[in-house]
Short mmCIF file of C-alpha atoms in Angstrom, two decimals:
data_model
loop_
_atom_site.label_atom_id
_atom_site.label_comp_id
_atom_site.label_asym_id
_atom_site.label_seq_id
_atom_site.Cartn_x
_atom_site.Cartn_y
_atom_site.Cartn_z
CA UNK A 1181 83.91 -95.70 -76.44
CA UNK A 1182 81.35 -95.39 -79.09
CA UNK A 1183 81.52 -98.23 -82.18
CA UNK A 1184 79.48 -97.86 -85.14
CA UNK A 1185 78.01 -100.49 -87.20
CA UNK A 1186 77.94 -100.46 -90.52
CA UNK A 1187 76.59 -102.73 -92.65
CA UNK A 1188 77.94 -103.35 -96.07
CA UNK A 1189 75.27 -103.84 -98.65
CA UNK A 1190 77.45 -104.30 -102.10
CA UNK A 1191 76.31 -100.88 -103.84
CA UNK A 1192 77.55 -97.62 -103.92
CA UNK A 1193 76.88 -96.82 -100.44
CA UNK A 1194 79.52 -98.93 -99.28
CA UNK A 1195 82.43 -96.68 -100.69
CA UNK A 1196 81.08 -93.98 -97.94
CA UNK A 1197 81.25 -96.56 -95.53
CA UNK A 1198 84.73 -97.54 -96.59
CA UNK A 1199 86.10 -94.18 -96.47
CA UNK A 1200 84.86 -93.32 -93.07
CA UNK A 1201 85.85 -96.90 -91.52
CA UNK A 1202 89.68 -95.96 -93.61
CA UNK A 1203 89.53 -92.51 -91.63
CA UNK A 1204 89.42 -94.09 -88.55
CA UNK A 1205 92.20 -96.29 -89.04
CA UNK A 1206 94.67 -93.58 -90.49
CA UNK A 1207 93.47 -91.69 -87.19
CA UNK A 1208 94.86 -94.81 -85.04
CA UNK A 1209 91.86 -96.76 -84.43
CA UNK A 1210 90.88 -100.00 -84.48
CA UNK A 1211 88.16 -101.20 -86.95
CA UNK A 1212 86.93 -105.03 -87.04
CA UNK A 1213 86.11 -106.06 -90.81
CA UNK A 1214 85.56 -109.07 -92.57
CA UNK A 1215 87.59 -111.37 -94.56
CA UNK A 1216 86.85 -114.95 -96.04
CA UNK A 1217 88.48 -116.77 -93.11
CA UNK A 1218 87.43 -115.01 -89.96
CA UNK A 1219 86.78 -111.60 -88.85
CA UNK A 1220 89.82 -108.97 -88.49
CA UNK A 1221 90.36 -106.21 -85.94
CA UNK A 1222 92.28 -103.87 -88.03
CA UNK A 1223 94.88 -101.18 -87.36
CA UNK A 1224 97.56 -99.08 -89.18
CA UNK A 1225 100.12 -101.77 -88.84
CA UNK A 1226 103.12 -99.25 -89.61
CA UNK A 1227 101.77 -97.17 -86.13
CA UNK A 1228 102.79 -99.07 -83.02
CA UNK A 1229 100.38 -96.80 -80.99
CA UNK A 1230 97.68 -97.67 -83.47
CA UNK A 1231 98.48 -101.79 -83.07
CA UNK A 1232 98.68 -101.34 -79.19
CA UNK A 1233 94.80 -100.87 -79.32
CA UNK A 1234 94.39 -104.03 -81.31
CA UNK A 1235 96.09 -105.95 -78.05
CA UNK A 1236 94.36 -103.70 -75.64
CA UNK A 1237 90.85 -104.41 -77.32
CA UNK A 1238 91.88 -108.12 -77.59
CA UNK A 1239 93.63 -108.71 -74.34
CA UNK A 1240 96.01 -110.46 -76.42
CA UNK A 1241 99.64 -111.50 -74.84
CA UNK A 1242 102.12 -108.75 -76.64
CA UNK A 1243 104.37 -111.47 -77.38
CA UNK A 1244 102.21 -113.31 -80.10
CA UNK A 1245 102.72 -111.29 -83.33
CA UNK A 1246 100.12 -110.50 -85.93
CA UNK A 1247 99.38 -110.42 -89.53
CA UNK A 1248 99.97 -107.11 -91.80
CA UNK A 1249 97.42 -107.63 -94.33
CA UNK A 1250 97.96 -106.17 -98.31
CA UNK A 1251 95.54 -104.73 -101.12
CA UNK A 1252 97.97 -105.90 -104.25
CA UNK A 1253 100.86 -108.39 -104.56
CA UNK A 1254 103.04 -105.74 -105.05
CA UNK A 1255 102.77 -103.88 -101.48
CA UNK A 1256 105.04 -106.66 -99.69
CA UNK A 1257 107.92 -105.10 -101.32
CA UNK A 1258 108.26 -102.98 -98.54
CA UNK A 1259 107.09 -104.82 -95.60
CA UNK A 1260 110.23 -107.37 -96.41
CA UNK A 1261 113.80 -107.21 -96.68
CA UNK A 1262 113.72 -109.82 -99.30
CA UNK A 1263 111.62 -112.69 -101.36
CA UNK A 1264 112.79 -116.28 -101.94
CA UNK A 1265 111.71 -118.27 -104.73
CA UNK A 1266 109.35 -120.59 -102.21
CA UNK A 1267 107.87 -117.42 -101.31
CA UNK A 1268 107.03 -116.23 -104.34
CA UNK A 1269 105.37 -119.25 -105.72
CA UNK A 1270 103.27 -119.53 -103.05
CA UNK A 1271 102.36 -116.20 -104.02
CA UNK A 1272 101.64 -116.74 -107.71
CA UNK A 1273 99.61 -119.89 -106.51
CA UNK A 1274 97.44 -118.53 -103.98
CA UNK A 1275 97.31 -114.88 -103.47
CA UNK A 1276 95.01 -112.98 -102.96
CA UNK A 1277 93.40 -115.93 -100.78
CA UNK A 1278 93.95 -117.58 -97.17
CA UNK A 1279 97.49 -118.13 -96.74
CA UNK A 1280 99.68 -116.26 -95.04
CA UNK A 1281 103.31 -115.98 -95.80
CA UNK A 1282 106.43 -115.48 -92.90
CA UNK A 1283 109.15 -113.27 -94.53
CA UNK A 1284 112.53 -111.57 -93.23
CA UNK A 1285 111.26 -107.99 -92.25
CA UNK A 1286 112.13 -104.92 -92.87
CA UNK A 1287 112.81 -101.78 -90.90
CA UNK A 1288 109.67 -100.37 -91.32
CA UNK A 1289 107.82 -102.99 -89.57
CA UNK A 1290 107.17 -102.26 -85.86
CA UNK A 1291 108.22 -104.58 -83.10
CA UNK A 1292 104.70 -104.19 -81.61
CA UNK A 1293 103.57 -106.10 -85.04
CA UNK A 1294 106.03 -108.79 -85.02
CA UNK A 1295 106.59 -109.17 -81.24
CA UNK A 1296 110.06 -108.64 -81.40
CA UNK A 1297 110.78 -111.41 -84.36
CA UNK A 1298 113.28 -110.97 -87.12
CA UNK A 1299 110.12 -111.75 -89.24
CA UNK A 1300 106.84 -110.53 -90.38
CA UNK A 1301 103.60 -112.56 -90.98
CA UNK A 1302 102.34 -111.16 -94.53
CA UNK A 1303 98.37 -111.70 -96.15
CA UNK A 1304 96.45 -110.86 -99.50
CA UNK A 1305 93.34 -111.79 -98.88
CA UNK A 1306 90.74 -112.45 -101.23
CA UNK A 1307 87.75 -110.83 -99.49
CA UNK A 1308 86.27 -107.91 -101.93
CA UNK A 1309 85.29 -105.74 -98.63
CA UNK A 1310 88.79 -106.29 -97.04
CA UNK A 1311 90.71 -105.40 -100.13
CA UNK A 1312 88.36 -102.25 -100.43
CA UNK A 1313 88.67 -100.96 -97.04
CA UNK A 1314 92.95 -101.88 -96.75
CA UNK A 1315 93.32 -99.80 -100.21
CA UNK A 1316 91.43 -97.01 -98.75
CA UNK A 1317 93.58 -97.12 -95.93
CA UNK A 1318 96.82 -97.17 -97.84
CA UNK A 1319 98.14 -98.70 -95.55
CA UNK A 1320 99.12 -102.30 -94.67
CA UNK A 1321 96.31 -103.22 -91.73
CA UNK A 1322 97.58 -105.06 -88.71
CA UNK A 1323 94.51 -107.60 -88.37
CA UNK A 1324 93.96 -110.74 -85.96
CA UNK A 1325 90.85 -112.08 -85.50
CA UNK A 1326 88.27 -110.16 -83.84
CA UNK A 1327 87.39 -112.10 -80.97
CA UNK A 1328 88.26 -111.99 -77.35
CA UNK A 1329 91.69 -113.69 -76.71
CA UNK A 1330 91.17 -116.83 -76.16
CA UNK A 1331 87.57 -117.13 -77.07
CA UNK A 1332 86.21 -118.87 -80.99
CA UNK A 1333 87.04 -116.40 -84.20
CA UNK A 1334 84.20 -114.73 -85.13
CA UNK A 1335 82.84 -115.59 -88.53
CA UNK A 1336 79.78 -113.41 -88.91
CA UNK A 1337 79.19 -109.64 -87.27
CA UNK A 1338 77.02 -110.64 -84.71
CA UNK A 1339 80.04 -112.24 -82.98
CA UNK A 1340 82.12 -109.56 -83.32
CA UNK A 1341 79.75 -106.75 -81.94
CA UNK A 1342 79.27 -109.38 -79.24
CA UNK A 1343 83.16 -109.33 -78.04
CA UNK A 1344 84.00 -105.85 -79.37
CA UNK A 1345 81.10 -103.30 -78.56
CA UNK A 1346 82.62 -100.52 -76.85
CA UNK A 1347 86.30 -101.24 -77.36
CA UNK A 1348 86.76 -100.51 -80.89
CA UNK A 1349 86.09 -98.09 -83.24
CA UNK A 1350 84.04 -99.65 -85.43
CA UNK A 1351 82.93 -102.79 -86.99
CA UNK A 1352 81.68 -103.75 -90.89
CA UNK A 1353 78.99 -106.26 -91.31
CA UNK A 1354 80.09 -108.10 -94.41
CA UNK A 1355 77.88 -111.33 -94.11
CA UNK A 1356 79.35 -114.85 -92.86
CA UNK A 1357 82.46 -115.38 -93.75
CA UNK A 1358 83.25 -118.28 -96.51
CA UNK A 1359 86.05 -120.36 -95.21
CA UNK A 1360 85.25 -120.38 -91.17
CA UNK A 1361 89.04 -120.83 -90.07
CA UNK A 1362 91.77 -118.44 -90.07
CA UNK A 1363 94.45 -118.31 -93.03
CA UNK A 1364 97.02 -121.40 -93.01
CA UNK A 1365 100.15 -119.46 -91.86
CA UNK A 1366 103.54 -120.70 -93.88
CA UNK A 1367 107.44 -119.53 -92.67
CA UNK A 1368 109.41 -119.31 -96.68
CA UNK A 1369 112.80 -118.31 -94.19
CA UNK A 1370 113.46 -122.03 -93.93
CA UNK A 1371 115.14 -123.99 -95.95
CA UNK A 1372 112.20 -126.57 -96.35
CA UNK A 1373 108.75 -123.89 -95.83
CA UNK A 1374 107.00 -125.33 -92.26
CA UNK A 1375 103.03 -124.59 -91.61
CA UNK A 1376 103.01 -122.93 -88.67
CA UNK A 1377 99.22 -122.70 -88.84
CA UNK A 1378 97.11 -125.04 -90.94
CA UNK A 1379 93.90 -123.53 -92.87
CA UNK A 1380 92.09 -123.47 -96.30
CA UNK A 1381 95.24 -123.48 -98.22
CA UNK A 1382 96.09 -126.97 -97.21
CA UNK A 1383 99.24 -129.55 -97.02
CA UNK A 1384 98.28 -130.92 -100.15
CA UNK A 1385 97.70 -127.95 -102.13
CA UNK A 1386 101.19 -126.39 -100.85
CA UNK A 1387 103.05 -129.96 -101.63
CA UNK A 1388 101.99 -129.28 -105.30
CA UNK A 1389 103.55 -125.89 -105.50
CA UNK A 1390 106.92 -126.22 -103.49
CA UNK A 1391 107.13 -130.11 -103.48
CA UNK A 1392 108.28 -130.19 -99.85
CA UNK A 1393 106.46 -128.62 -96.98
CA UNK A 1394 107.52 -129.71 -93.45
CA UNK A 1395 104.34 -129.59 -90.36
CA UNK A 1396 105.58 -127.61 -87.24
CA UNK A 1397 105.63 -129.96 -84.32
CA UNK A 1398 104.27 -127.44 -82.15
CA UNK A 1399 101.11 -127.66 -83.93
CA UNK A 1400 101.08 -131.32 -81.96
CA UNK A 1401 100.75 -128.97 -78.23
CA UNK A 1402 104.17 -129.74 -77.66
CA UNK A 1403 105.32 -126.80 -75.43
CA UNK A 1404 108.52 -124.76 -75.13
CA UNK A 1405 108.78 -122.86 -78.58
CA UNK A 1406 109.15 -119.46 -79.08
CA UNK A 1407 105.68 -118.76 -81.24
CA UNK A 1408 106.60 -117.33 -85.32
CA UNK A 1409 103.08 -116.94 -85.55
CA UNK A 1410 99.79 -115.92 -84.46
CA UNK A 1411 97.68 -118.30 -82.31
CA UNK A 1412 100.94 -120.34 -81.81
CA UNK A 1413 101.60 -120.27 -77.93
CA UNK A 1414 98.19 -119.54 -76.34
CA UNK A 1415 95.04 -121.72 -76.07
CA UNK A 1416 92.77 -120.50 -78.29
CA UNK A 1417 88.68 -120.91 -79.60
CA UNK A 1418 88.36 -122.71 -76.31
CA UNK A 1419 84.64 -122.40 -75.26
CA UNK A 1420 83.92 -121.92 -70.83
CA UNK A 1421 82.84 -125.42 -70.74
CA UNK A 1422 85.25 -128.42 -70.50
CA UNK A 1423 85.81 -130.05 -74.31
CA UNK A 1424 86.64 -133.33 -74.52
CA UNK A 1425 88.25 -134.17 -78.30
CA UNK A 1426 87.94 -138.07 -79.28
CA UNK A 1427 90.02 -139.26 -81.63
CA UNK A 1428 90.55 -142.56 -83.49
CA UNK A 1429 88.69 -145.44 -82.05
CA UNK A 1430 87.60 -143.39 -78.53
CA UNK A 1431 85.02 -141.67 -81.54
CA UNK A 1432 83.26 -145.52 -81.57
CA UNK A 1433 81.92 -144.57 -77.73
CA UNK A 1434 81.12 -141.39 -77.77
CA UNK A 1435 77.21 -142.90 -77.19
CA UNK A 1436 78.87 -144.31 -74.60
CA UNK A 1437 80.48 -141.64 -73.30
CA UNK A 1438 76.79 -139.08 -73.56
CA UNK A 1439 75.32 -141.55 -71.92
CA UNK A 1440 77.16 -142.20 -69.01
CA UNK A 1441 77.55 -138.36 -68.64
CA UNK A 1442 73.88 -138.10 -68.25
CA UNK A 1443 73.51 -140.81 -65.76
CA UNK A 1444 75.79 -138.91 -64.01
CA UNK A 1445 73.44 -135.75 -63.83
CA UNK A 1446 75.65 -133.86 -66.36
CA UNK A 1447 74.01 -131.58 -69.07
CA UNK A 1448 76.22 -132.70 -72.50
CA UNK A 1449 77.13 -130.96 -75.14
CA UNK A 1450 77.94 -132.75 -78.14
CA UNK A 1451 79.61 -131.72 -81.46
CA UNK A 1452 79.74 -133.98 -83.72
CA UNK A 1453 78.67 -135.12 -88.12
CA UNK A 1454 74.73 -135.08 -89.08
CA UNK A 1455 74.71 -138.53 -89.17
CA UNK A 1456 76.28 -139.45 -85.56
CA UNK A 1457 73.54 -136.85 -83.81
CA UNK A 1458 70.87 -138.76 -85.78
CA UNK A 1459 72.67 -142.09 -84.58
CA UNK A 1460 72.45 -140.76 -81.09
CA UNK A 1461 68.92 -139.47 -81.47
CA UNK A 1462 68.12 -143.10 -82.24
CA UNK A 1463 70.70 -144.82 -79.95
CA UNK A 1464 67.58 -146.20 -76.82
CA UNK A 1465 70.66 -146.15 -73.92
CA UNK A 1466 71.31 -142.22 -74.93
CA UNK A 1467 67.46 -142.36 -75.54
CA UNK A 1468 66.79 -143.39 -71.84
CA UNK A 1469 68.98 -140.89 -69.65
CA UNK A 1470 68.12 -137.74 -71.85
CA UNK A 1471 65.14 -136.04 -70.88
CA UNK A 1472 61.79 -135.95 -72.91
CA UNK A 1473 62.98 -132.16 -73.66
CA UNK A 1474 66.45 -132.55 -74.33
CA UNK A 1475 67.80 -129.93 -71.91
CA UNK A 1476 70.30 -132.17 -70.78
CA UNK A 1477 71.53 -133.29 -74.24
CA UNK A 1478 72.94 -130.73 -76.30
CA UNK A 1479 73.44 -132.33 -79.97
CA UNK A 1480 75.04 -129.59 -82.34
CA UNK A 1481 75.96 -131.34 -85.57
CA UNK A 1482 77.95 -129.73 -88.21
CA UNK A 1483 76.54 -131.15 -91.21
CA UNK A 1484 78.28 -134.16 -93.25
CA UNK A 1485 81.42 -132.64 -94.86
CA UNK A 1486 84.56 -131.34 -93.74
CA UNK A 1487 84.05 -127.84 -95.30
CA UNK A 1488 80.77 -127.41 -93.66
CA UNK A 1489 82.78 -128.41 -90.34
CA UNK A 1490 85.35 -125.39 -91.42
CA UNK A 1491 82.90 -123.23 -92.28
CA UNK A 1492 80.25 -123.86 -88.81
CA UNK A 1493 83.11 -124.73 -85.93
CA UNK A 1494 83.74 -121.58 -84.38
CA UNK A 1495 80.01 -120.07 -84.41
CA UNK A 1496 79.32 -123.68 -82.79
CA UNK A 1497 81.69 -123.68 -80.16
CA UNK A 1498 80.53 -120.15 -79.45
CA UNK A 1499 77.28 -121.40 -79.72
CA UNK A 1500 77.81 -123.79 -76.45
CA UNK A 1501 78.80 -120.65 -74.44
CA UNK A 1502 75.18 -119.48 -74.79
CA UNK A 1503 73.73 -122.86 -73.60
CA UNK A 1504 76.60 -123.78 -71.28
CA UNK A 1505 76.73 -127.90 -70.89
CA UNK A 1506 78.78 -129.11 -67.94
CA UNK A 1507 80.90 -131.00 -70.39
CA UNK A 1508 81.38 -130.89 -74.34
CA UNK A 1509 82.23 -134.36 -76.31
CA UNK A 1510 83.65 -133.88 -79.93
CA UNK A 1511 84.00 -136.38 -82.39
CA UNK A 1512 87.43 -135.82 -84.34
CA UNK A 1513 87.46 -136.10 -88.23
CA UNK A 1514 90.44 -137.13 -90.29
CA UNK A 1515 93.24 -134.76 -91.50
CA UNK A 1516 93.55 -135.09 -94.82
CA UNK A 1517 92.85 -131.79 -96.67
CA UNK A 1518 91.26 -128.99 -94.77
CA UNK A 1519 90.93 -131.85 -92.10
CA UNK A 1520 94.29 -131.20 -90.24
CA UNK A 1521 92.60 -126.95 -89.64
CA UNK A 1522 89.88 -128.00 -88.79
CA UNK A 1523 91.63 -130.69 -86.07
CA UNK A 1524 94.12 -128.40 -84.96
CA UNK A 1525 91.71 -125.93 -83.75
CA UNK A 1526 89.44 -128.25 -82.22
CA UNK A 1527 92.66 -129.50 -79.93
CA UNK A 1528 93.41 -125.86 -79.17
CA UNK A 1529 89.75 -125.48 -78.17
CA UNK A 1530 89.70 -128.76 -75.88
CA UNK A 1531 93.14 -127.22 -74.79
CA UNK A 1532 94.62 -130.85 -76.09
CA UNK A 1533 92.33 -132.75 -73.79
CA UNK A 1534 92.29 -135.87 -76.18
CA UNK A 1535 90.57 -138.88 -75.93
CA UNK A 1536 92.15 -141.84 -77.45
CA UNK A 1537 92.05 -145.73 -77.52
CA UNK A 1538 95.89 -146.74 -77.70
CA UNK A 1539 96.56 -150.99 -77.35
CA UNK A 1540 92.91 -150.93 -76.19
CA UNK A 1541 93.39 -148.89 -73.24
CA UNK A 1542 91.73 -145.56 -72.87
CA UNK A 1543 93.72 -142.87 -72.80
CA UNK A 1544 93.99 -138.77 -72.62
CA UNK A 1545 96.45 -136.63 -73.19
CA UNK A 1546 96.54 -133.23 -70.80
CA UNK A 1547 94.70 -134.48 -67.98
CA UNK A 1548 93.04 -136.85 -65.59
CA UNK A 1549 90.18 -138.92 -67.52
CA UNK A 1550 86.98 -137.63 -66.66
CA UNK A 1551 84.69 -140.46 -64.03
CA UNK A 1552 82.22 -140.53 -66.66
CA UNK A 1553 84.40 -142.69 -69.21
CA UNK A 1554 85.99 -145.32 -67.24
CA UNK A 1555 82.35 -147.16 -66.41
#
């Protein structure tokens, strides 16, 4: 199928752009838009026909519901057959912005949307381009991210055209997005609210507003759970080279580690703070099995903080698809604050193959330890 491009350019073109992009959607299609977390491939999320193209265009599992996104506070009335009090401080506190809320659903939400669950995943965001497109829509939009299953969320255009050319309607170019990883994802039907989904809205923040938040323990890769969320069953972000995630001490050897990977003839890919790829630029036993070129050493630093890491992880891991290493070492940051996002999807995108030093013996969860790391 044919997919236009638009680009958005802040001025008064942009309403045209809107309405046609909100034509297509009322007509069933599926339009990819930004937001300030990732890219969205939206749909009419009241049309089950409509929301069958997001999946198609995806090839996303049916099972793993998705988010109906909202233009004003008020427009989750209907979507829900009742608030709680939980829910609605967390929406005073933080929306319109990157959290998503899980509420009892009503009627008029399709199964196709919530996979069958007696609940429905709810978003304001904060984007000015998604708010302008969903309110021409008038509609709520059905919207995961706009990425290949299984592949890193798109955070600029580019990306998206990359995945999506041909198979949607549609896509608007509204610059990089802000935040880098999707919304944190809460269930309010519990007694005690549980992140399902960690993101920019972190633990911290919510303990503020409610007090008491429980953590999901699926979020840990533990495995037979029905999923209440998006991106909750599936491997996701993972990039087609094998991603190693060290953790704790096993971060101390990851010179180690690059180095005994090239001895071994490997090409490595390496993700990791500004400072450790200058350390390893510097470090003379990395120094003397990388080539004069570096084609065989693949440093992609994110920059120092752990918003910059937010912000640059999936166009980085997408980044190693272009240059395709024979094996990808990640250094793993702490989780306080937007930390425990930005961990969680690097686990998802090493499909939980983590490295760790536990009573001084090396150890990885998910998986035989690779030759390289027991010299």
């Amino acid at each position: 199928m044919q997919t236009y491009f638009w680009k958005l350019q802040n001025n008064e073109q942009d309403a045209e752009v809107m309405q046609k992009a909100a034509a297509l959607i009322q007509a069933g299609e599926v339009v990819a838009f930004p937001t300030e977390t990732v890219y969205g491939l939206g749909a009419n999320g009241l049309n089950s026909e409509a929301v069958a193209k997001i999946f198609a265009a995806k090839g996303r599992p049916n099972d793993n519901p998705l988010i109906l996104h909202i233009a004003d506070v008020k427009d989750v009335e209907p979507l829900t057959t009742g608030l709680n009090e939980n829910a609605k401080a967390l929406m005073e506190a933080f929306w319109p912005g990157p959290l998503t809320l899980v509420v009892d659903k009503s009627e008029i939400v399709p199964d196709a949307v919530s996979a069958g669950l007696a609940t429905v995943a709810v978003r304001f965001p904060a984007n000015q381009y998604a708010q302008e497109l969903i309110k021409a829509c008038g509609c709520p939009v059905a919207a995961p991210s706009a990425n290949i299953s299984g592949r890193p969320s798109p955070t600029n255009a580019q990306d998206v055209w990359e995945d999506m050319q041909g198979k949607v309607a549609a896509v608007l170019d509204g610059g990089n997005c802000g935040i880098g990883l999707e919304s944190t994802v809460v269930d309010t039907t519990e007694p005690v609210p549980v992140i399902l989904r960690p993101g920019g809205i972190t633990y911290e923040m919510l303990m503020e507003v409610l007090g008491e938040v429980d953590i999901d323990p699926a979020l840990q890769g533990d495995a037979g759970y029905k999923p209440k969320a998006p991106g909750m069953k599936y491997r996701h972000y993972a990039p087609q080279s094998a991603m190693y995630l060290l953790e704790g001490e096993a971060a101390g050897k990851l010179a180690q580690f690059v180095a005994d990977a090239l001895e071994e003839g490997k090409r490595v890919g390496v993700l990791c703070s500004s400072a450790t790829a200058e350390a390893l630029r510097a470090n003379e036993n990395v120094l003397a099995k990388a080539d004069a070129a570096s084609k065989n050493l693949l440093l992609t630093p994110w920059g120092e903080s752990l918003e910059e890491l937010a912000a640059n992880l999936f166009y980085l891991l997408r980044d190693f698809d272009r240059t395709m290493p024979d094996v990808i070492l990640a250094e793993g940051v702490g989780e306080n604050g937007i930390g425990l996002a930005v961990m969680n999807r690097m686990r998802k995108a090493a499909g939980y193959q983590i490295v760790s030093i536990i009573d001084g013996e090396l150890r990885l969860k998910n998986g035989e330890i690779p030759a390289f790391m027991l010299k």
